[in-house]
PDB file of C-alpha atoms in Angstrom:
ATOM      1  CA  MET A1409     133.819  57.915 124.049  1.00 64.00           C
ATOM      2  CA  SER A1410     134.596  58.081 127.754  1.00 78.00           C
ATOM      3  CA  ASP A1411     133.012  60.900 129.731  1.00 89.00           C
ATOM      4  CA  GLU A1412     136.139  61.103 131.878  1.00 95.00           C
ATOM      5  CA  PRO A1413     139.650  62.068 130.753  1.00 97.00           C
ATOM      6  CA  ILE A1414     141.955  59.197 129.833  1.00 97.00           C
ATOM      7  CA  ASP A1415     145.603  59.225 130.815  1.00 97.00           C
ATOM      8  CA  LEU A1416     147.670  57.951 127.907  1.00 97.00           C
ATOM      9  CA  LEU A1417     150.365  56.392 130.095  1.00 96.00           C
ATOM     10  CA  THR A1418     147.698  54.417 131.967  1.00 96.00           C
ATOM     11  CA  ALA A1419     146.167  53.394 128.657  1.00 97.00           C
ATOM     12  CA  LEU A1420     149.535  52.219 127.350  1.00 97.00           C
ATOM     13  CA  ALA A1421     150.245  50.326 130.578  1.00 96.00           C
ATOM     14  CA  SER A1422     147.052  48.290 130.118  1.00 96.00           C
ATOM     15  CA  PHE A1423     148.442  46.116 127.304  1.00 96.00           C
ATOM     16  CA  ASP A1424     151.713  44.636 126.104  1.00 95.00           C
ATOM     17  CA  GLN A1425     151.115  43.469 122.521  1.00 96.00           C
ATOM     18  CA  LEU A1426     153.286  45.220 119.943  1.00 96.00           C
ATOM     19  CA  TRP A1427     151.944  46.651 116.663  1.00 96.00           C
ATOM     20  CA  SER A1428     148.382  46.171 117.919  1.00 96.00           C
ATOM     21  CA  PRO A1429     146.601  49.546 118.164  1.00 97.00           C
ATOM     22  CA  ARG A1430     144.073  50.269 120.910  1.00 97.00           C
ATOM     23  CA  ILE A1431     141.248  52.746 120.363  1.00 97.00           C
ATOM     24  CA  VAL A1432     141.474  55.332 123.129  1.00 97.00           C
ATOM     25  CA  THR A1433     138.547  57.469 122.037  1.00 97.00           C
ATOM     26  CA  ARG A1434     136.616  58.624 118.981  1.00 97.00           C
ATOM     27  CA  VAL A1435     136.186  62.051 117.421  1.00 97.00           C
ATOM     28  CA  ASN A1436     133.201  62.033 115.089  1.00 98.00           C
ATOM     29  CA  ASP A1437     134.009  59.141 112.742  1.00 97.00           C
ATOM     30  CA  TYR A1438     137.743  59.129 113.538  1.00 98.00           C
ATOM     31  CA  ASP A1439     139.622  56.933 116.000  1.00 97.00           C
ATOM     32  CA  VAL A1440     142.364  58.048 118.337  1.00 97.00           C
ATOM     33  CA  ARG A1441     144.546  54.970 118.736  1.00 97.00           C
ATOM     34  CA  VAL A1442     147.692  54.225 120.721  1.00 98.00           C
ATOM     35  CA  ALA A1443     150.194  51.481 120.051  1.00 98.00           C
ATOM     36  CA  LYS A1444     153.408  50.087 121.424  1.00 98.00           C
ATOM     37  CA  VAL A1445     155.848  49.288 118.671  1.00 98.00           C
ATOM     38  CA  ALA A1446     159.330  47.793 118.281  1.00 97.00           C
ATOM     39  CA  GLY A1447     161.157  46.433 115.270  1.00 97.00           C
ATOM     40  CA  GLU A1448     159.519  46.720 111.872  1.00 96.00           C
ATOM     41  CA  HIS A1449     155.933  46.924 110.708  1.00 96.00           C
ATOM     42  CA  VAL A1450     155.038  45.970 107.121  1.00 95.00           C
ATOM     43  CA  TRP A1451     155.115  48.050 103.946  1.00 96.00           C
ATOM     44  CA  HIS A1452     151.517  49.100 103.277  1.00 96.00           C
ATOM     45  CA  THR A1453     149.373  51.776 101.675  1.00 96.00           C
ATOM     46  CA  HIS A1454     146.141  53.469 102.693  1.00 96.00           C
ATOM     47  CA  ASP A1455     144.495  54.396  99.412  1.00 96.00           C
ATOM     48  CA  HIS A1456     141.771  56.610 100.873  1.00 96.00           C
ATOM     49  CA  THR A1457     143.105  58.274 103.992  1.00 97.00           C
ATOM     50  CA  ASP A1458     146.004  60.187 105.455  1.00 97.00           C
ATOM     51  CA  GLU A1459     147.436  58.790 108.696  1.00 97.00           C
ATOM     52  CA  PHE A1460     148.638  60.926 111.620  1.00 98.00           C
ATOM     53  CA  PHE A1461     151.422  59.849 113.969  1.00 98.00           C
ATOM     54  CA  LEU A1462     152.504  61.449 117.263  1.00 98.00           C
ATOM     55  CA  VAL A1463     155.406  59.907 119.158  1.00 98.00           C
ATOM     56  CA  LEU A1464     154.646  59.689 122.890  1.00 98.00           C
ATOM     57  CA  ASP A1465     157.843  57.909 123.852  1.00 98.00           C
ATOM     58  CA  GLY A1466     160.911  56.541 122.076  1.00 98.00           C
ATOM     59  CA  GLU A1467     161.685  57.157 118.426  1.00 98.00           C
ATOM     60  CA  LEU A1468     159.600  56.176 115.403  1.00 98.00           C
ATOM     61  CA  ARG A1469     160.942  55.872 111.877  1.00 98.00           C
ATOM     62  CA  ILE A1470     158.657  55.796 108.871  1.00 98.00           C
ATOM     63  CA  GLY A1471     159.951  54.484 105.568  1.00 98.00           C
ATOM     64  CA  LEU A1472     158.247  56.160 102.600  1.00 97.00           C
ATOM     65  CA  ARG A1473     158.189  54.888  99.034  1.00 95.00           C
ATOM     66  CA  ASP A1474     156.809  56.437  95.906  1.00 90.00           C
ATOM     67  CA  GLY A1475     157.720  56.890  92.269  1.00 87.00           C
ATOM     68  CA  ASP A1476     160.617  59.127  93.342  1.00 87.00           C
ATOM     69  CA  GLY A1477     162.262  56.414  95.436  1.00 93.00           C
ATOM     70  CA  GLU A1478     162.525  55.613  99.112  1.00 96.00           C
ATOM     71  CA  ARG A1479     163.368  57.700 102.177  1.00 97.00           C
ATOM     72  CA  THR A1480     162.893  57.512 105.933  1.00 97.00           C
ATOM     73  CA  VAL A1481     161.582  60.201 108.251  1.00 98.00           C
ATOM     74  CA  VAL A1482     162.652  60.051 111.907  1.00 98.00           C
ATOM     75  CA  LEU A1483     160.268  61.151 114.653  1.00 98.00           C
ATOM     76  CA  PRO A1484     161.713  61.649 118.124  1.00 98.00           C
ATOM     77  CA  ARG A1485     159.401  61.881 121.132  1.00 98.00           C
ATOM     78  CA  GLY A1486     157.007  64.807 120.717  1.00 98.00           C
ATOM     79  CA  ALA A1487     157.164  64.857 116.912  1.00 98.00           C
ATOM     80  CA  VAL A1488     154.211  64.502 114.569  1.00 98.00           C
ATOM     81  CA  TYR A1489     153.975  63.407 110.949  1.00 98.00           C
ATOM     82  CA  VAL A1490     151.182  62.740 108.471  1.00 98.00           C
ATOM     83  CA  VAL A1491     151.623  60.018 105.862  1.00 97.00           C
ATOM     84  CA  PRO A1492     149.582  61.183 102.861  1.00 96.00           C
ATOM     85  CA  ARG A1493     147.026  58.819 101.361  1.00 96.00           C
ATOM     86  CA  GLY A1494     148.448  56.624  98.642  1.00 95.00           C
ATOM     87  CA  MET A1495     152.010  56.769 100.011  1.00 96.00           C
ATOM     88  CA  GLU A1496     153.514  53.343 100.636  1.00 97.00           C
ATOM     89  CA  HIS A1497     155.038  53.364 104.113  1.00 97.00           C
ATOM     90  CA  ARG A1498     156.573  51.155 106.806  1.00 97.00           C
ATOM     91  CA  PRO A1499     156.832  52.307 110.427  1.00 97.00           C
ATOM     92  CA  SER A1500     159.695  50.919 112.469  1.00 98.00           C
ATOM     93  CA  ALA A1501     161.245  51.507 115.860  1.00 98.00           C
ATOM     94  CA  PRO A1502     164.572  49.797 116.459  1.00 97.00           C
ATOM     95  CA  GLY A1503     164.596  50.897 120.111  1.00 97.00           C
ATOM     96  CA  GLY A1504     160.836  50.718 120.672  1.00 98.00           C
ATOM     97  CA  ALA A1505     158.276  53.516 120.855  1.00 98.00           C
ATOM     98  CA  SER A1506     154.780  54.422 121.974  1.00 98.00           C
ATOM     99  CA  ILE A1507     152.684  56.274 119.429  1.00 98.00           C
ATOM    100  CA  LEU A1508     149.294  57.946 119.000  1.00 98.00           C
ATOM    101  CA  MET A1509     147.428  57.846 115.681  1.00 98.00           C
ATOM    102  CA  PHE A1510     144.390  59.624 114.213  1.00 98.00           C
ATOM    103  CA  GLU A1511     142.597  57.990 111.346  1.00 96.00           C
ATOM    104  CA  PRO A1512     139.065  57.234 110.210  1.00 97.00           C
ATOM    105  CA  SER A1513     137.339  54.481 112.194  1.00 96.00           C
ATOM    106  CA  GLY A1514     137.632  51.205 110.332  1.00 95.00           C
ATOM    107  CA  THR A1515     141.089  51.967 108.911  1.00 93.00           C
ATOM    108  CA  SER A1516     143.170  48.781 108.795  1.00 90.00           C
ATOM    109  CA  SER A1517     146.580  48.751 110.454  1.00 92.00           C
ATOM    110  CA  VAL A1518     147.985  47.153 107.289  1.00 91.00           C
ATOM    111  CA  GLY A1519     146.207  49.417 104.816  1.00 93.00           C
ATOM    112  CA  ASP A1520     144.406  48.535 101.609  1.00 89.00           C
ATOM    113  CA  ARG A1521     147.530  47.065  99.991  1.00 87.00           C
ATOM    114  CA  HIS A1522     150.451  45.494 101.814  1.00 88.00           C
ATOM    115  CA  ASP A1523     153.376  43.091 101.668  1.00 87.00           C
ATOM    116  CA  GLU A1524     152.926  39.725 103.373  1.00 90.00           C
ATOM    117  CA  VAL A1525     151.983  40.424 106.973  1.00 88.00           C
ATOM    118  CA  PRO A1526     154.541  38.967 109.417  1.00 89.00           C
ATOM    119  CA  ALA A1527     153.301  37.122 112.505  1.00 88.00           C
ATOM    120  CA  HIS A1528     154.310  39.941 114.857  1.00 92.00           C
ATOM    121  CA  VAL A1529     152.045  42.492 113.115  1.00 90.00           C
ATOM    122  CA  ASP A1530     148.357  42.583 114.092  1.00 91.00           C
ATOM    123  CA  ALA A1531     146.135  43.233 111.046  1.00 90.00           C
ATOM    124  CA  THR A1532     143.292  45.060 112.775  1.00 93.00           C
ATOM    125  CA  THR A1533     141.034  48.075 112.681  1.00 93.00           C
ATOM    126  CA  GLY A1534     141.966  48.637 116.330  1.00 94.00           C
ATOM    127  CA  HIS A1535     140.969  46.955 119.573  1.00 93.00           C
ATOM    128  CA  ALA A1536     138.938  48.349 122.438  1.00 93.00           C
ATOM    129  CA  LEU A1537     141.301  49.881 124.985  1.00 89.00           C
ATOM    130  CA  TRP A1538     140.284  48.054 128.145  1.00 80.00           C
ATOM    131  CA  ALA A1539     139.211  44.770 126.506  1.00 59.00           C
TER     132      ALA A1539
ATOM    133  CA  MET B 808     150.953  69.105 105.284  1.00 64.00           C
ATOM    134  CA  SER B 809     154.691  69.171 105.865  1.00 78.00           C
ATOM    135  CA  ASP B 810     156.736  66.391 104.309  1.00 89.00           C
ATOM    136  CA  GLU B 811     159.060  66.472 107.301  1.00 95.00           C
ATOM    137  CA  PRO B 812     158.195  65.636 110.923  1.00 97.00           C
ATOM    138  CA  ILE B 813     157.259  68.590 113.132  1.00 97.00           C
ATOM    139  CA  ASP B 814     158.438  68.800 116.714  1.00 97.00           C
ATOM    140  CA  LEU B 815     155.578  70.030 118.888  1.00 97.00           C
ATOM    141  CA  LEU B 816     157.834  71.848 121.360  1.00 96.00           C
ATOM    142  CA  THR B 817     159.450  73.764 118.499  1.00 96.00           C
ATOM    143  CA  ALA B 818     156.002  74.535 117.117  1.00 97.00           C
ATOM    144  CA  LEU B 819     154.831  75.839 120.492  1.00 97.00           C
ATOM    145  CA  ALA B 820     157.989  77.927 120.922  1.00 96.00           C
ATOM    146  CA  SER B 821     157.250  79.745 117.660  1.00 96.00           C
ATOM    147  CA  PHE B 822     154.413  81.863 119.101  1.00 96.00           C
ATOM    148  CA  ASP B 823     153.312  83.446 122.368  1.00 95.00           C
ATOM    149  CA  GLN B 824     149.658  84.373 121.918  1.00 96.00           C
ATOM    150  CA  LEU B 825     147.289  82.624 124.320  1.00 96.00           C
ATOM    151  CA  TRP B 826     144.026  80.964 123.250  1.00 96.00           C
ATOM    152  CA  SER B 827     145.052  81.309 119.605  1.00 96.00           C
ATOM    153  CA  PRO B 828     145.375  77.871 117.978  1.00 97.00           C
ATOM    154  CA  ARG B 829     148.012  77.146 115.330  1.00 97.00           C
ATOM    155  CA  ILE B 830     147.440  74.502 112.671  1.00 97.00           C
ATOM    156  CA  VAL B 831     150.348  72.061 112.864  1.00 97.00           C
ATOM    157  CA  THR B 832     149.188  69.725 110.124  1.00 97.00           C
ATOM    158  CA  ARG B 833     146.121  68.317 108.429  1.00 97.00           C
ATOM    159  CA  VAL B 834     144.710  64.785 108.258  1.00 97.00           C
ATOM    160  CA  ASN B 835     142.228  64.527 105.405  1.00 98.00           C
ATOM    161  CA  ASP B 836     139.774  67.353 106.192  1.00 97.00           C
ATOM    162  CA  TYR B 837     140.750  67.605 109.859  1.00 98.00           C
ATOM    163  CA  ASP B 838     143.207  69.998 111.521  1.00 97.00           C
ATOM    164  CA  VAL B 839     145.742  69.153 114.171  1.00 97.00           C
ATOM    165  CA  ARG B 840     146.137  72.368 116.156  1.00 97.00           C
ATOM    166  CA  VAL B 841     148.234  73.383 119.140  1.00 98.00           C
ATOM    167  CA  ALA B 842     147.553  76.230 121.542  1.00 98.00           C
ATOM    168  CA  LYS B 843     149.034  77.873 124.595  1.00 98.00           C
ATOM    169  CA  VAL B 844     146.377  78.649 127.149  1.00 98.00           C
ATOM    170  CA  ALA B 845     146.108  80.294 130.572  1.00 97.00           C
ATOM    171  CA  GLY B 846     143.133  81.586 132.507  1.00 97.00           C
ATOM    172  CA  GLU B 847     139.661  81.065 131.076  1.00 96.00           C
ATOM    173  CA  HIS B 848     138.319  80.597 127.570  1.00 96.00           C
ATOM    174  CA  VAL B 849     134.646  81.321 126.849  1.00 95.00           C
ATOM    175  CA  TRP B 850     131.585  79.074 127.190  1.00 96.00           C
ATOM    176  CA  HIS B 851     130.767  77.806 123.717  1.00 96.00           C
ATOM    177  CA  THR B 852     129.205  74.944 121.789  1.00 96.00           C
ATOM    178  CA  HIS B 853     130.128  73.125 118.596  1.00 96.00           C
ATOM    179  CA  ASP B 854     126.810  71.970 117.192  1.00 96.00           C
ATOM    180  CA  HIS B 855     128.221  69.683 114.510  1.00 96.00           C
ATOM    181  CA  THR B 856     131.500  68.259 115.745  1.00 97.00           C
ATOM    182  CA  ASP B 857     133.223  66.582 118.655  1.00 97.00           C
ATOM    183  CA  GLU B 858     136.474  68.213 119.817  1.00 97.00           C
ATOM    184  CA  PHE B 859     139.568  66.290 120.935  1.00 98.00           C
ATOM    185  CA  PHE B 860     142.015  67.640 123.529  1.00 98.00           C
ATOM    186  CA  LEU B 861     145.426  66.273 124.507  1.00 98.00           C
ATOM    187  CA  VAL B 862     147.407  68.058 127.206  1.00 98.00           C
ATOM    188  CA  LEU B 863     151.067  68.426 126.219  1.00 98.00           C
ATOM    189  CA  ASP B 864     152.117  70.428 129.275  1.00 98.00           C
ATOM    190  CA  GLY B 865     150.454  71.849 132.371  1.00 98.00           C
ATOM    191  CA  GLU B 866     146.872  71.094 133.372  1.00 98.00           C
ATOM    192  CA  LEU B 867     143.691  71.813 131.431  1.00 98.00           C
ATOM    193  CA  ARG B 868     140.240  71.993 132.941  1.00 98.00           C
ATOM    194  CA  ILE B 869     137.115  71.804 130.838  1.00 98.00           C
ATOM    195  CA  GLY B 870     133.813  73.024 132.254  1.00 98.00           C
ATOM    196  CA  LEU B 871     130.858  71.105 130.805  1.00 97.00           C
ATOM    197  CA  ARG B 872     127.219  72.192 130.914  1.00 96.00           C
ATOM    198  CA  ASP B 873     124.113  70.404 129.777  1.00 90.00           C
ATOM    199  CA  GLY B 874     120.560  69.806 130.934  1.00 87.00           C
ATOM    200  CA  ASP B 875     121.912  67.792 133.866  1.00 87.00           C
ATOM    201  CA  GLY B 876     123.962  70.674 135.263  1.00 93.00           C
ATOM    202  CA  GLU B 877     127.611  71.700 135.248  1.00 96.00           C
ATOM    203  CA  ARG B 878     130.804  69.814 136.012  1.00 97.00           C
ATOM    204  CA  THR B 879     134.512  70.172 135.322  1.00 97.00           C
ATOM    205  CA  VAL B 880     136.898  67.533 134.008  1.00 98.00           C
ATOM    206  CA  VAL B 881     140.589  67.925 134.860  1.00 98.00           C
ATOM    207  CA  LEU B 882     143.252  66.843 132.366  1.00 98.00           C
ATOM    208  CA  PRO B 883     146.824  66.602 133.633  1.00 98.00           C
ATOM    209  CA  ARG B 884     149.704  66.389 131.177  1.00 98.00           C
ATOM    210  CA  GLY B 885     149.303  63.328 128.973  1.00 98.00           C
ATOM    211  CA  ALA B 886     145.517  63.112 129.340  1.00 98.00           C
ATOM    212  CA  VAL B 887     142.997  63.178 126.507  1.00 98.00           C
ATOM    213  CA  TYR B 888     139.314  64.080 126.431  1.00 98.00           C
ATOM    214  CA  VAL B 889     136.668  64.470 123.752  1.00 98.00           C
ATOM    215  CA  VAL B 890     133.945  67.073 124.210  1.00 97.00           C
ATOM    216  CA  PRO B 891     130.897  65.655 122.408  1.00 96.00           C
ATOM    217  CA  ARG B 892     129.121  67.781 119.835  1.00 96.00           C
ATOM    218  CA  GLY B 893     126.372  69.908 121.298  1.00 95.00           C
ATOM    219  CA  MET B 894     127.950  70.017 124.772  1.00 96.00           C
ATOM    220  CA  GLU B 895     128.497  73.566 126.065  1.00 97.00           C
ATOM    221  CA  HIS B 896     132.039  73.797 127.388  1.00 97.00           C
ATOM    222  CA  ARG B 897     134.686  76.214 128.641  1.00 97.00           C
ATOM    223  CA  PRO B 898     138.362  75.259 128.754  1.00 97.00           C
ATOM    224  CA  SER B 899     140.485  76.894 131.432  1.00 98.00           C
ATOM    225  CA  ALA B 900     143.995  76.571 132.809  1.00 98.00           C
ATOM    226  CA  PRO B 901     144.679  78.491 136.013  1.00 97.00           C
ATOM    227  CA  GLY B 902     148.389  77.579 135.869  1.00 97.00           C
ATOM    228  CA  GLY B 903     148.738  77.576 132.085  1.00 98.00           C
ATOM    229  CA  ALA B 904     148.919  74.674 129.662  1.00 98.00           C
ATOM    230  CA  SER B 905     149.896  73.649 126.151  1.00 98.00           C
ATOM    231  CA  ILE B 906     147.347  71.566 124.306  1.00 98.00           C
ATOM    232  CA  LEU B 907     146.827  69.703 121.060  1.00 98.00           C
ATOM    233  CA  MET B 908     143.412  69.587 119.384  1.00 98.00           C
ATOM    234  CA  PHE B 909     141.946  67.525 116.586  1.00 97.00           C
ATOM    235  CA  GLU B 910     138.844  68.801 114.815  1.00 96.00           C
ATOM    236  CA  PRO B 911     137.438  69.355 111.322  1.00 97.00           C
ATOM    237  CA  SER B 912     139.183  72.116 109.344  1.00 96.00           C
ATOM    238  CA  GLY B 913     137.157  75.308 109.595  1.00 94.00           C
ATOM    239  CA  THR B 914     135.974  74.648 113.152  1.00 93.00           C
ATOM    240  CA  SER B 915     135.812  77.938 115.063  1.00 90.00           C
ATOM    241  CA  SER B 916     137.644  78.252 118.363  1.00 93.00           C
ATOM    242  CA  VAL B 917     134.474  79.772 119.860  1.00 91.00           C
ATOM    243  CA  GLY B 918     132.031  77.292 118.340  1.00 93.00           C
ATOM    244  CA  ASP B 919     128.699  77.917 116.688  1.00 88.00           C
ATOM    245  CA  ARG B 920     127.185  79.461 119.811  1.00 87.00           C
ATOM    246  CA  HIS B 921     129.077  81.279 122.552  1.00 88.00           C
ATOM    247  CA  ASP B 922     128.971  83.814 125.345  1.00 87.00           C
ATOM    248  CA  GLU B 923     130.460  87.237 124.648  1.00 90.00           C
ATOM    249  CA  VAL B 924     134.037  86.669 123.513  1.00 88.00           C
ATOM    250  CA  PRO B 925     136.532  88.389 125.853  1.00 89.00           C
ATOM    251  CA  ALA B 926     139.448  90.314 124.349  1.00 88.00           C
ATOM    252  CA  HIS B 927     142.006  87.672 125.360  1.00 92.00           C
ATOM    253  CA  VAL B 928     140.272  84.945 123.331  1.00 90.00           C
ATOM    254  CA  ASP B 929     141.032  84.680 119.621  1.00 91.00           C
ATOM    255  CA  ALA B 930     137.928  83.756 117.614  1.00 90.00           C
ATOM    256  CA  THR B 931     139.579  81.882 114.762  1.00 93.00           C
ATOM    257  CA  THR B 932     139.518  78.739 112.672  1.00 93.00           C
ATOM    258  CA  GLY B 933     143.245  78.422 113.406  1.00 94.00           C
ATOM    259  CA  HIS B 934     146.341  80.205 112.146  1.00 93.00           C
ATOM    260  CA  ALA B 935     149.134  78.838 110.017  1.00 93.00           C
ATOM    261  CA  LEU B 936     151.886  77.594 112.297  1.00 89.00           C
ATOM    262  CA  TRP B 937     154.879  79.488 111.020  1.00 80.00           C
ATOM    263  CA  ALA B 938     153.005  82.631 109.867  1.00 59.00           C
TER     264      ALA B 938
END
């Protein structure tokens, strides 16, 4: 972790790739990641962990699917949401968004189970911020 | 956790007490808490966990003390910082601030070791948001 504060806007300005989370800092064995997103991610499921989203800019939608059917939650800027472990989900952002995530280090951006990963989605456990 | 998104400004508007964190949601066995702060907290140390701060509004300062001496990091709005476990620290906000924290559920707001807790500081593991 950095021993100086990190400005999230500066962090976000340091990269352009969409759907490719950067690790801003760590808290014990959790990562704090930021990502720029636009369009649709891929339906996927984290079997062993919840996933926290905070919208820093724009609007994020998260499709949710379980035995009861499918619905979408909408997160404007400043909203938070936790996708519970085991819930199939697909983030999307028709108008683009910047988001912050908390999740255990090593968590894959496409989960433990997922649909075919499209070329615009980076299957990663997160990249170093300034790399 | 809520199955609907939570707007952080609405969450912050639901209480007035300073230095009294509210639990917005949980991620596995971690809490996401928000707090309104102004003036000085108390010097304290978390022996077993790092502590993540994100400034939502205003400016937060965090005094840090270890064997090498004392320094203060300054977090404007939109900045993040992680206080490493074992580091004595004292948050303060001369002009007031709203902050978001990420730490294991059950973590005390005054740590495992602390100076005498002043009356304006709530020694708590976090309160339910809408209680």
